[in-house]
Structures are given as structure tokens and as C-alpha cells.
PDB file of C-alpha atoms in Angstrom:
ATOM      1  CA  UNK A 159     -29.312  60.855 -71.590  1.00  0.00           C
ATOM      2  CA  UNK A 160     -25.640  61.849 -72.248  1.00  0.00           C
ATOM      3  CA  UNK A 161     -22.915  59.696 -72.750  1.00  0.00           C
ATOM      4  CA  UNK A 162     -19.905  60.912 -70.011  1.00  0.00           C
ATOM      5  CA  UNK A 163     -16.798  61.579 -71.698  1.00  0.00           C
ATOM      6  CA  UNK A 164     -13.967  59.207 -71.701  1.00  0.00           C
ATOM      7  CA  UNK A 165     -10.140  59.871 -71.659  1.00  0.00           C
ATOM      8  CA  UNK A 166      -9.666  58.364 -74.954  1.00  0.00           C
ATOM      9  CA  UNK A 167     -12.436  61.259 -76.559  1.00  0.00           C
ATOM     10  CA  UNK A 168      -9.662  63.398 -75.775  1.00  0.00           C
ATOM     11  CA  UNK A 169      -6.795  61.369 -77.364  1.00  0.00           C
ATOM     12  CA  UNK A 170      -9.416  60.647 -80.383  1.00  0.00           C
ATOM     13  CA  UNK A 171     -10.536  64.687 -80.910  1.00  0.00           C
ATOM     14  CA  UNK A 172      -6.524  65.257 -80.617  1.00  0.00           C
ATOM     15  CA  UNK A 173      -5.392  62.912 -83.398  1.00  0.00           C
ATOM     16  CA  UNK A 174      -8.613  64.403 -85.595  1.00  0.00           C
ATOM     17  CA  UNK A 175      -7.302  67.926 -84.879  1.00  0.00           C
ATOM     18  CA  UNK A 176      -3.365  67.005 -85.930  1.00  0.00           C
ATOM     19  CA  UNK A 177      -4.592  65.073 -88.837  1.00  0.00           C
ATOM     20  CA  UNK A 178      -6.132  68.768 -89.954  1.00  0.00           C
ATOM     21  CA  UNK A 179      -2.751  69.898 -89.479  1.00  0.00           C
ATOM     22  CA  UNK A 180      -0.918  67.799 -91.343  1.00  0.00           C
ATOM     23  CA  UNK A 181      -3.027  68.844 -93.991  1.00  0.00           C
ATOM     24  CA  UNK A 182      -1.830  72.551 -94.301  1.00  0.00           C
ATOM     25  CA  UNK A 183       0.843  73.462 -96.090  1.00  0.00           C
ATOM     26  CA  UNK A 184       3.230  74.500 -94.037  1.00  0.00           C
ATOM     27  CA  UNK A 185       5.976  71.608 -95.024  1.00  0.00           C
ATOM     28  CA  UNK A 186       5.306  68.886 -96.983  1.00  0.00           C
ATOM     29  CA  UNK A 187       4.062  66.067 -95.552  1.00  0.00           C
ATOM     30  CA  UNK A 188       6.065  63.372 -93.690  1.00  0.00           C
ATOM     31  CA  UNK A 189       5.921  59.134 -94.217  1.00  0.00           C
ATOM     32  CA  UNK A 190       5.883  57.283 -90.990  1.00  0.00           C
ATOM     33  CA  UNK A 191       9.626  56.473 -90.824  1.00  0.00           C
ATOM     34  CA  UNK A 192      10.188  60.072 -90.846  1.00  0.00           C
ATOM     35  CA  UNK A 193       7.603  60.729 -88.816  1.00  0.00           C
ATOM     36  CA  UNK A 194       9.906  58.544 -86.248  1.00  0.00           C
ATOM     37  CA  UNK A 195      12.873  60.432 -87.386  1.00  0.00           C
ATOM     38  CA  UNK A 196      11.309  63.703 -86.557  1.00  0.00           C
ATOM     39  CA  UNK A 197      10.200  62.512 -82.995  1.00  0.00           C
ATOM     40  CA  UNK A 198      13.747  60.821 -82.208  1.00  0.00           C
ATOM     41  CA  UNK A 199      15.140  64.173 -83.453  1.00  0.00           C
ATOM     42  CA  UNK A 200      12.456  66.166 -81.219  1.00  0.00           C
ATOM     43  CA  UNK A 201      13.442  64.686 -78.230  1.00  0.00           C
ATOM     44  CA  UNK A 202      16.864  64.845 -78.664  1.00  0.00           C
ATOM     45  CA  UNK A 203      16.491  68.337 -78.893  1.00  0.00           C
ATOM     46  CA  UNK A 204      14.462  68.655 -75.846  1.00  0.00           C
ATOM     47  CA  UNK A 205      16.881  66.705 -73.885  1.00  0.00           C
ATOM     48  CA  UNK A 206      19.896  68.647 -75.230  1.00  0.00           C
ATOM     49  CA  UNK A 207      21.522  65.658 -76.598  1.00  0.00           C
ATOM     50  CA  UNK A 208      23.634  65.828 -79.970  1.00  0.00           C
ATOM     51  CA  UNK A 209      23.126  63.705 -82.329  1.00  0.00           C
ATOM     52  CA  UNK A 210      24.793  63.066 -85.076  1.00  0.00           C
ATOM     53  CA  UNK A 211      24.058  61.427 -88.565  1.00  0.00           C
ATOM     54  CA  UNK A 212      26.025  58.491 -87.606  1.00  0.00           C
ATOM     55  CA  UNK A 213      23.935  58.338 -84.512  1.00  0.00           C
ATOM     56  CA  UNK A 214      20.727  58.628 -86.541  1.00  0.00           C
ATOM     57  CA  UNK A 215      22.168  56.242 -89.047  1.00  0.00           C
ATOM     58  CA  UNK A 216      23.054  53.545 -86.057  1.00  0.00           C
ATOM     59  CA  UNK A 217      19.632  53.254 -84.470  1.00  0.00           C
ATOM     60  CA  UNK A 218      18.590  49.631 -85.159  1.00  0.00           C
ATOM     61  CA  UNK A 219      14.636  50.573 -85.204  1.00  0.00           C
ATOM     62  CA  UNK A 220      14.895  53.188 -87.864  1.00  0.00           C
ATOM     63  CA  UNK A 221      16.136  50.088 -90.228  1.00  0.00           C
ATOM     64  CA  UNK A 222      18.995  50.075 -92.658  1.00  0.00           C
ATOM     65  CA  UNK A 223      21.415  53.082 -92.689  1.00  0.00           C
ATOM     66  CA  UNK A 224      21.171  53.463 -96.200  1.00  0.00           C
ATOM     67  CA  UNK A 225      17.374  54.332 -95.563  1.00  0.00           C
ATOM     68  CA  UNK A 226      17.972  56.430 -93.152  1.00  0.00           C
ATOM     69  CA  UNK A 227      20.055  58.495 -94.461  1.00  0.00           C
ATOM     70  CA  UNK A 228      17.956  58.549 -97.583  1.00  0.00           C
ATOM     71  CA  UNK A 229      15.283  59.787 -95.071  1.00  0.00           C
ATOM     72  CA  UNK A 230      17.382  62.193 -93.588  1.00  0.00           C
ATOM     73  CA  UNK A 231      18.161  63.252 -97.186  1.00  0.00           C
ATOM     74  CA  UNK A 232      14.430  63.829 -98.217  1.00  0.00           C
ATOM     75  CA  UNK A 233      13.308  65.587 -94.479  1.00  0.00           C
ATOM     76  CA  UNK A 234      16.048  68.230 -95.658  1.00  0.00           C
ATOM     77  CA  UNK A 235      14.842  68.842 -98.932  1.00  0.00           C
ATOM     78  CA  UNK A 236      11.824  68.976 -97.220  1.00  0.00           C
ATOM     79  CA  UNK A 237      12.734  71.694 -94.797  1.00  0.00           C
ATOM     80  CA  UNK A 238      11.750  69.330 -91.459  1.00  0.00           C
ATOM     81  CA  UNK A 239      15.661  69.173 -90.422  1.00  0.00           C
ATOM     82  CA  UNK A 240      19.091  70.698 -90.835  1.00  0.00           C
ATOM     83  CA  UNK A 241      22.546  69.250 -90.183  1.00  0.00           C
ATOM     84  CA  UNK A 242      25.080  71.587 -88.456  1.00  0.00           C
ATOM     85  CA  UNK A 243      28.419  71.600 -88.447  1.00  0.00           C
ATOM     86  CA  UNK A 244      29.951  70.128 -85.467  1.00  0.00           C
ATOM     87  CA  UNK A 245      34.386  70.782 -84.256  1.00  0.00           C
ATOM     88  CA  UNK A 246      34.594  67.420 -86.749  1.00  0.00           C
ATOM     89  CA  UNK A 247      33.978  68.815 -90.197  1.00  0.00           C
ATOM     90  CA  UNK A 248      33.373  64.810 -91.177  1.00  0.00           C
ATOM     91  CA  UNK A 249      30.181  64.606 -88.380  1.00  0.00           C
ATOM     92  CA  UNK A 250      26.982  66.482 -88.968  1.00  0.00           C
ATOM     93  CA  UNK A 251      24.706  67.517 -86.154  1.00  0.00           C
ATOM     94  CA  UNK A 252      20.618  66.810 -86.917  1.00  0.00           C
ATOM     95  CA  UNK A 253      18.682  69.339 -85.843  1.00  0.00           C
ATOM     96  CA  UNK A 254      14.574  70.802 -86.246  1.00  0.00           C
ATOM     97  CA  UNK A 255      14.275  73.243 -88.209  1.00  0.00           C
ATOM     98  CA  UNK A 256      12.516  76.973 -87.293  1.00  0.00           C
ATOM     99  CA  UNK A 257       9.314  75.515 -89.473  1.00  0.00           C
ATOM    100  CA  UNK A 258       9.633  71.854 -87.418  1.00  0.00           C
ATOM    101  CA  UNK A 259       9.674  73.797 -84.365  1.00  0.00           C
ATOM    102  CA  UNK A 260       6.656  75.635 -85.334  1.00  0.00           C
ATOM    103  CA  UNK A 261       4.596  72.316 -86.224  1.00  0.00           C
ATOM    104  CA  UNK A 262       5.296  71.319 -82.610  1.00  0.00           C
ATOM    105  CA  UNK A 263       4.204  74.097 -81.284  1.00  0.00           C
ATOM    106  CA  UNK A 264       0.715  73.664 -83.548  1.00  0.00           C
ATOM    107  CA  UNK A 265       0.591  70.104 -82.101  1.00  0.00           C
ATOM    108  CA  UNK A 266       1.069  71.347 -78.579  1.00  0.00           C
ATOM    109  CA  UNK A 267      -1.701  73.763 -79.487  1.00  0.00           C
ATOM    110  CA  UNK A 268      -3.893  70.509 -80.506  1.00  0.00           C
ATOM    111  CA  UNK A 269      -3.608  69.034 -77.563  1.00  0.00           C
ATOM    112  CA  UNK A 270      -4.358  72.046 -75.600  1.00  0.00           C
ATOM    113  CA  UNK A 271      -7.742  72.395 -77.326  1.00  0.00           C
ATOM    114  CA  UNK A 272      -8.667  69.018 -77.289  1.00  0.00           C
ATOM    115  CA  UNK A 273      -8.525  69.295 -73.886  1.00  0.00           C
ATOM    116  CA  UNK A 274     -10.540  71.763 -73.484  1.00  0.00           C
ATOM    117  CA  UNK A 275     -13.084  70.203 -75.680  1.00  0.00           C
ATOM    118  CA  UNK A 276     -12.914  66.778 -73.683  1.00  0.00           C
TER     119      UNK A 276
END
């Protein structure tokens, strides 16, 4: 007798199949606050919102704005974000980068096939 699939199988085989991402080397690999970063930045993005370091830097959940701009710091080197300049040469804008972008569009592709699989 087989066991009938459940929605969470779906969720599960996703996360397997983005943890096998994450280990490529694309970019180097992200710690969870700037895995929050990222997604905050994502959506942003998708929403055509700007947002600003300050902004970044004033959001309460991300913790003090010494760390995140420390974060910010490291997902640059990193090549997960850019800052572009904005009419006030004093505020940055936070942005994905081409290679962020990409990783989404891998992650989309995860959730696509785990789909399918489900």
C-alpha cells in the first residue's frame, strides 16, 4: 500500500532541493540575518519600493544598525547586493544584484520541480 502524498512532501522535497543550491558556488553562502536581508531586499524590489541603507539600517527586526550595516557590508563583498546612487549623494539605494537575481530564479525553479515531484 502507498502512502498518499501530503502538501508538506512538497514544501519538504523543496527545502531539500534549495539546500542543494545553496551548495553551488555561485555566491558565497549567506548567514540567516542575511538571509533576511536578502528577502526584505527581494521584496522590495518586487514591489518597486526604494530602500535605502538608512531604511535597511532602521528596521527593528534586523537588530542593531551597526549589524546591519556590517551585514550589508559583507552581502556586498559578497556580490548578493549593490547600493546605487540615489539624487542625495549622502543616501544609498540597496538593490539585488544580476547573480541574486539569478539565485531567485534557481529557487523559483525549485519550487517548480518540487511540484511536479509532489
Amino acid at each position: 500500500m502507498t502512502i498518499p502524498k501530503r502538501p508538506a512532501d512538497i514544501y519538504l522535497r523543496f527545502l531539500q532541493l534549495a539546500d542543494a543550491l545553496r551548495g553551488l558556488p555561485s555566491l558565497p553562502p549567506l548567514d540567516p540575518l542575511e538571509e533576511r536581508v536578502l528577502a526584505i531586499v527581494a521584496k522590495a524590489s518586487r514591489e518597486e519600493e526604494r530602500l535605502s541603507v538608512r531604511d535597511m539600517m532602521g528596521k527593528k527586526e534586523l537588530g542593531a544598525p551597526a549589524t546591519v550595516h556590517s551585514r550589508l557590508t559583507s552581502m556586498r563583498e559578497k556580490g548578493w547586493l549593490i547600493l546605487s546612487d540615489t539624487e542625495d549623494a549622502r543616501r544609498k539605494q540597496v538593490e539585488l544584484t544580476q547573480a541574486a537575481l539569478l539565485y531567485f530564479d534557481k529557487l523559483s525553479n525549485c519550487m517548480v520541480q518540487a511540484a511536479k515531484q509532489g
